[in-house]
PDB file of C-alpha atoms in Angstrom:
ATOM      1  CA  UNK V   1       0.000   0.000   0.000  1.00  0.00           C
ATOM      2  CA  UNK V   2       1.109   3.665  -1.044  1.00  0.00           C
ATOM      3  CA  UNK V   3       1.863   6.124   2.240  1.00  0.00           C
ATOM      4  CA  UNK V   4       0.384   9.707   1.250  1.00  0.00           C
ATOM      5  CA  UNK V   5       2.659  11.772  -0.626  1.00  0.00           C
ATOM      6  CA  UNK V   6       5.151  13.756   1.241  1.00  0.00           C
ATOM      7  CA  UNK V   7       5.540  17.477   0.060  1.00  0.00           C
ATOM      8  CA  UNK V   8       8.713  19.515   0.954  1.00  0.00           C
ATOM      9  CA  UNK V   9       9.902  22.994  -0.456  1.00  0.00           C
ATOM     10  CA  UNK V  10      13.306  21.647  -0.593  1.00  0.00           C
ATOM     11  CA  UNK V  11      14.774  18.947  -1.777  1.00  0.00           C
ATOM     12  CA  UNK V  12      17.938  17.009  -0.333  1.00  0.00           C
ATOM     13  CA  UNK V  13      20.637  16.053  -2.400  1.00  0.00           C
ATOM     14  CA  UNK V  14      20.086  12.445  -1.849  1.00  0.00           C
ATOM     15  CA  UNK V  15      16.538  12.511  -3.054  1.00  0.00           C
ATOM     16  CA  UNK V  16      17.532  14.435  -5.886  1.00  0.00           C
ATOM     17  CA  UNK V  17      20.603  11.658  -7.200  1.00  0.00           C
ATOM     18  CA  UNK V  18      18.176   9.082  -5.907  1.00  0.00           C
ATOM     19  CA  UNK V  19      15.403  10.624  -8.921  1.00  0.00           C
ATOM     20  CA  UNK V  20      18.222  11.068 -11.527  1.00  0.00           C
ATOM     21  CA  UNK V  21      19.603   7.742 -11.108  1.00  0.00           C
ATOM     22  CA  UNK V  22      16.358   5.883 -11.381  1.00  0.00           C
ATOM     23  CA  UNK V  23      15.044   7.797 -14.491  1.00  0.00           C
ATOM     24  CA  UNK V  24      18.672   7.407 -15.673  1.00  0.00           C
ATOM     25  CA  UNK V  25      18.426   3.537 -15.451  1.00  0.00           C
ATOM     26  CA  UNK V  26      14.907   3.649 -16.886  1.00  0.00           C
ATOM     27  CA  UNK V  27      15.931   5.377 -19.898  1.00  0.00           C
ATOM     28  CA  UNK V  28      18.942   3.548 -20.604  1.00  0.00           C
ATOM     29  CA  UNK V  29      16.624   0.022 -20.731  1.00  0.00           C
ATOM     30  CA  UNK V  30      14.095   1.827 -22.577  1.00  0.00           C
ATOM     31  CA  UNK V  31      16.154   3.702 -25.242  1.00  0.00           C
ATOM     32  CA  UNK V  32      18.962   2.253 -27.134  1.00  0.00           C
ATOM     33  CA  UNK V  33      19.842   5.918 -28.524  1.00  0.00           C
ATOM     34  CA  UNK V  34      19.759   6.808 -24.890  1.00  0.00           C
ATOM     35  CA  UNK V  35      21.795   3.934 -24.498  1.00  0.00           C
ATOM     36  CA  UNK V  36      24.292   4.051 -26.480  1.00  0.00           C
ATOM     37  CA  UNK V  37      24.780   7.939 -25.761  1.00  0.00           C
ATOM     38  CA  UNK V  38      25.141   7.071 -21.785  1.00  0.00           C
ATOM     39  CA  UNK V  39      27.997   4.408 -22.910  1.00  0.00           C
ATOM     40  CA  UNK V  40      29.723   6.979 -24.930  1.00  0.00           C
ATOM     41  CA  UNK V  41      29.585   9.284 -21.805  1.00  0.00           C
ATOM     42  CA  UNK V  42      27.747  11.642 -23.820  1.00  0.00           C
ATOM     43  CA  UNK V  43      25.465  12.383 -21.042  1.00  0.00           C
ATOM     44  CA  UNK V  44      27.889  13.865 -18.611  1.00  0.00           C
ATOM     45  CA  UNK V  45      28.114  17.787 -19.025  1.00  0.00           C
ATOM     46  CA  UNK V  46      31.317  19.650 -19.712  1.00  0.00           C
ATOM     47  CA  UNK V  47      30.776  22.939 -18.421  1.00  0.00           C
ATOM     48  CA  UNK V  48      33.079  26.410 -19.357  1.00  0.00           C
ATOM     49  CA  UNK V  49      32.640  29.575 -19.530  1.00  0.00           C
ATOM     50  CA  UNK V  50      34.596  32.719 -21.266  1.00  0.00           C
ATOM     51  CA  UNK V  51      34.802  36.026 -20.038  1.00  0.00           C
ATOM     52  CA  UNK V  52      36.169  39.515 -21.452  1.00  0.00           C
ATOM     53  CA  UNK V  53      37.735  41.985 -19.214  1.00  0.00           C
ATOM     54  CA  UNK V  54      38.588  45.497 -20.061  1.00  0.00           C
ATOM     55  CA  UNK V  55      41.721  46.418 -17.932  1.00  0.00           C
ATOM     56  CA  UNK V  56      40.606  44.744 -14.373  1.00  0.00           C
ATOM     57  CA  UNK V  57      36.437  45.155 -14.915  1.00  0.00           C
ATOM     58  CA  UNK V  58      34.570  42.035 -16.372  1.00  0.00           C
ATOM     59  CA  UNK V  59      32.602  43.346 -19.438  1.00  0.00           C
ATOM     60  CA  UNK V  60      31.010  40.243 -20.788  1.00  0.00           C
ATOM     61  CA  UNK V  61      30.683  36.616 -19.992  1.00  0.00           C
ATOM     62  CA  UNK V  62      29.295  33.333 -21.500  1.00  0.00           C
ATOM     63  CA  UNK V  63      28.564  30.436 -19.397  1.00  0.00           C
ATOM     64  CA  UNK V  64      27.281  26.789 -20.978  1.00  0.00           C
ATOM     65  CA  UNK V  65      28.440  23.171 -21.548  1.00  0.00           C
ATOM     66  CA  UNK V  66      28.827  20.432 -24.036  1.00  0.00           C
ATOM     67  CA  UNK V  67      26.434  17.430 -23.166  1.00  0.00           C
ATOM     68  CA  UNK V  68      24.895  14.751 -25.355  1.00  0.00           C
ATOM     69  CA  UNK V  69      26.085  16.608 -28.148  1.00  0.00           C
ATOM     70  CA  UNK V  70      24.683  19.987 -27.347  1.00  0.00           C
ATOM     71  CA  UNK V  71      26.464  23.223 -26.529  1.00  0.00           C
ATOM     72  CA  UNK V  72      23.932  24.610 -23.634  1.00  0.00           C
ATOM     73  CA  UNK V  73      24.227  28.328 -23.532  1.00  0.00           C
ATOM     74  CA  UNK V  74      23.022  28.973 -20.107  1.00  0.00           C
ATOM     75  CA  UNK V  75      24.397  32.834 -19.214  1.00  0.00           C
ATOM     76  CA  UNK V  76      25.371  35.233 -22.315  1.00  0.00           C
ATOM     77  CA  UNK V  77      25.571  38.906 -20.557  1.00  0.00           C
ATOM     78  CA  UNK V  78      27.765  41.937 -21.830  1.00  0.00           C
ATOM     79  CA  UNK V  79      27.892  45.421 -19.703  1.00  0.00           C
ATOM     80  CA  UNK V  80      25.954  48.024 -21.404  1.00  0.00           C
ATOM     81  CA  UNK V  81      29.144  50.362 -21.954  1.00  0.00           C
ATOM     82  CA  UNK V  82      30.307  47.424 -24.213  1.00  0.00           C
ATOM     83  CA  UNK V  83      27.166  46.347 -26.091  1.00  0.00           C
ATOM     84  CA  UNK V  84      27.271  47.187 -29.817  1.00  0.00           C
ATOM     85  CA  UNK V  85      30.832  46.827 -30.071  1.00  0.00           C
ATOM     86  CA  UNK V  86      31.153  43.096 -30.940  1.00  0.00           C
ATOM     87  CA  UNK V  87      31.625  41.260 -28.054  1.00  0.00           C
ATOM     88  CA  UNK V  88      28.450  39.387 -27.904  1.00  0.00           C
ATOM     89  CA  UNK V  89      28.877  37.186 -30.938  1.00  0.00           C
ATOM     90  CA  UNK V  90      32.837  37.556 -30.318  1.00  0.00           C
ATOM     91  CA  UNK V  91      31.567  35.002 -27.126  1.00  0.00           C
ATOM     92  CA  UNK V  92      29.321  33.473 -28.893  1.00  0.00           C
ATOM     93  CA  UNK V  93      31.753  32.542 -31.862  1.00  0.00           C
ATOM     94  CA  UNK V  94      33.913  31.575 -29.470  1.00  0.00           C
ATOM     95  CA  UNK V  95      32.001  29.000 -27.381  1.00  0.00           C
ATOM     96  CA  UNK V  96      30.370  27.610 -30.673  1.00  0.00           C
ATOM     97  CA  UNK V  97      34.084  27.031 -32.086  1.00  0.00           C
ATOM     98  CA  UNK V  98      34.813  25.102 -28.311  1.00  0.00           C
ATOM     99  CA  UNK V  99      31.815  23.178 -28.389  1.00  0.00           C
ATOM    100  CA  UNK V 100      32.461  21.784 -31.815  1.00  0.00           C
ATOM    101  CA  UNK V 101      36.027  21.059 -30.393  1.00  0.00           C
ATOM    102  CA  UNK V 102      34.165  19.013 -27.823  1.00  0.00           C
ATOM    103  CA  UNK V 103      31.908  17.180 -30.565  1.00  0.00           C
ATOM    104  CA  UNK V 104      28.944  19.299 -30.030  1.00  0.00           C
ATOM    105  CA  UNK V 105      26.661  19.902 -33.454  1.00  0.00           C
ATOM    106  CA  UNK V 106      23.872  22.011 -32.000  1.00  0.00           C
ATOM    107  CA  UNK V 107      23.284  24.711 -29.485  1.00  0.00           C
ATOM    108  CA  UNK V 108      20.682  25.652 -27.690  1.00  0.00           C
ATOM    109  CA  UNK V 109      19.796  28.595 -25.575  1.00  0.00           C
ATOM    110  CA  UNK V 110      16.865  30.901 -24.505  1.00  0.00           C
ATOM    111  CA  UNK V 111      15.963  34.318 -24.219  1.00  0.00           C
ATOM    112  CA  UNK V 112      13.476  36.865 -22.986  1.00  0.00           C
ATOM    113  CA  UNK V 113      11.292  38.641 -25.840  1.00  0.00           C
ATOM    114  CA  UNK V 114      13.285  42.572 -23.931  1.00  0.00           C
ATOM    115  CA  UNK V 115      16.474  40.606 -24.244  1.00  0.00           C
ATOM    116  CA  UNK V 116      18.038  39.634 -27.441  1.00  0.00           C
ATOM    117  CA  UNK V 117      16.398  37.713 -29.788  1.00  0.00           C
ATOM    118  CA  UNK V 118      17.284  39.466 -33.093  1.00  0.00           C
ATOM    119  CA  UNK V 119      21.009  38.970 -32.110  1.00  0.00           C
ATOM    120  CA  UNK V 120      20.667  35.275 -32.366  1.00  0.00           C
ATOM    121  CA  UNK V 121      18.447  35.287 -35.250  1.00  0.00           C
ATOM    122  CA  UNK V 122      20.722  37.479 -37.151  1.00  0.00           C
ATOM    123  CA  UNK V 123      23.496  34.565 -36.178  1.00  0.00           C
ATOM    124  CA  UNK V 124      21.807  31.300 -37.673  1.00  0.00           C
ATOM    125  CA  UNK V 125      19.796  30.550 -34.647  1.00  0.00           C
ATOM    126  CA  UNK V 126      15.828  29.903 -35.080  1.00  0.00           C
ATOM    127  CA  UNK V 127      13.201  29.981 -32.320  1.00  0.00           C
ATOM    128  CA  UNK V 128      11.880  26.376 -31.852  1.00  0.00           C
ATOM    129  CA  UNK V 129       9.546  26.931 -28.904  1.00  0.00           C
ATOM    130  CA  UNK V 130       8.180  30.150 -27.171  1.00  0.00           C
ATOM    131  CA  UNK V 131       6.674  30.534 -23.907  1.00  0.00           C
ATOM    132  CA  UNK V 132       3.942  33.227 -23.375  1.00  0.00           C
ATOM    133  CA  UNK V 133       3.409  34.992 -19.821  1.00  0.00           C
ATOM    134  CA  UNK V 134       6.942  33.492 -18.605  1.00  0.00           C
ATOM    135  CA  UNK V 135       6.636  35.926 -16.318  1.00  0.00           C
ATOM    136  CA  UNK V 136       3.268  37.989 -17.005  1.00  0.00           C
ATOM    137  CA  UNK V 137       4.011  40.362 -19.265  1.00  0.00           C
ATOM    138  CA  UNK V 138       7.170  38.325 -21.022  1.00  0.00           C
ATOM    139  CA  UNK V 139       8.045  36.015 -23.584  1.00  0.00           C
ATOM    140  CA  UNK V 140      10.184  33.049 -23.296  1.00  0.00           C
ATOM    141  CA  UNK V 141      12.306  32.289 -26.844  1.00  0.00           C
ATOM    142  CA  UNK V 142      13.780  28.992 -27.368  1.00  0.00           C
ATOM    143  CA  UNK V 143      16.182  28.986 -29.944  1.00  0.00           C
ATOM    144  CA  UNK V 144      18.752  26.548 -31.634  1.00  0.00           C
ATOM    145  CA  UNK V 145      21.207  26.528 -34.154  1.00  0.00           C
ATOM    146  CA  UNK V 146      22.760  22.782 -35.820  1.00  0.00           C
ATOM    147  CA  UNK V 147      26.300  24.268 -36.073  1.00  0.00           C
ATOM    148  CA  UNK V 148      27.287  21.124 -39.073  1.00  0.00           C
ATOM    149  CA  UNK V 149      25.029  23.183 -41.289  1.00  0.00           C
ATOM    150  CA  UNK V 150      26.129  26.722 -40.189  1.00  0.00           C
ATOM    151  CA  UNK V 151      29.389  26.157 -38.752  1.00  0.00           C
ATOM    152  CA  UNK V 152      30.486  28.928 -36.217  1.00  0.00           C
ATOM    153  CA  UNK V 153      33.399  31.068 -38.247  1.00  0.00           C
ATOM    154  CA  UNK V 154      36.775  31.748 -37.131  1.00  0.00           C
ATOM    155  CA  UNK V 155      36.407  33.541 -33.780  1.00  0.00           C
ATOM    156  CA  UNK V 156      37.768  36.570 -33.526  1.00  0.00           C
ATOM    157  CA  UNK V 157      40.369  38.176 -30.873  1.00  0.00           C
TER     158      UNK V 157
END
């Protein structure tokens, strides 16, 4: 018999690896893609991240990792004193050329309809999903790019 279901606000560590493992173990024996992509180690993320500094003051960052083949662009911020002047897709360039280094053939990311959507449209990337009211009042983009058919060009310095 089931005991009633116990709701927390947190959740422990344990519980957490507990869940992962056991969906983990289910998708493996359901899968054979999934498989074969957890015996590769494809499913272990490779974080990095790449910064700019002007003399000692950070002016723009990215954050992501590689995993199952992805490049996951979590963080892509620039000061405003330094936007318009290239370093954006300088970053972006840059992480695209590291992920394909790392056998990555897509990317995906997301951004907020006040953020910067037309700067990753203008760089290959197309919105896949969007997400109205994410918060009230905002839209959600979820964009990609397959980086075999639009490779990311030289980087620059």
């Amino acid at each position: 018999m089931l005991k009633a279901v116990h709701l927390t606000r947190t959740m422990s560590d344990d519980v957490r690896e507990q869940l992962r493992d056991r969906l983990g173990r289910h998708n493996v024996a359901t899968s054979p893609a999934f498989a074969r992509g957890v015996a590769a180690k494809l499913d272990t993320a490779v974080p990095f991240e790449l910064t700019v500094h002007r003399e000692e003051h950070l002016v723009g960052g990215l954050a992501g990792s590689v995993r199952r083949g992805w490049l996951d662009v979590d963080l892509l911020w620039v000061s405003d004193e330094a936007r318009g002047q290239g370093i954006g897709g300088m970053l972006l360039e840059h992480a695209e050329r590291e992920a394909q280094r790392m056998g990555a053939r897509h990317v995906k990311l997301s951004t907020f309809d006040f953020q910067a959507p037309a700067f990753y449209k203008a760089r290959g990337y197309s919105v896949y999903g969007v997400l109205e009211d994410y918060p009230a009042g905002c839209t959600l983009y979820l964009l990609r790019k397959d980086l075999s058919v639009n490779p990311a060009s030289e980087p620059s310095t």
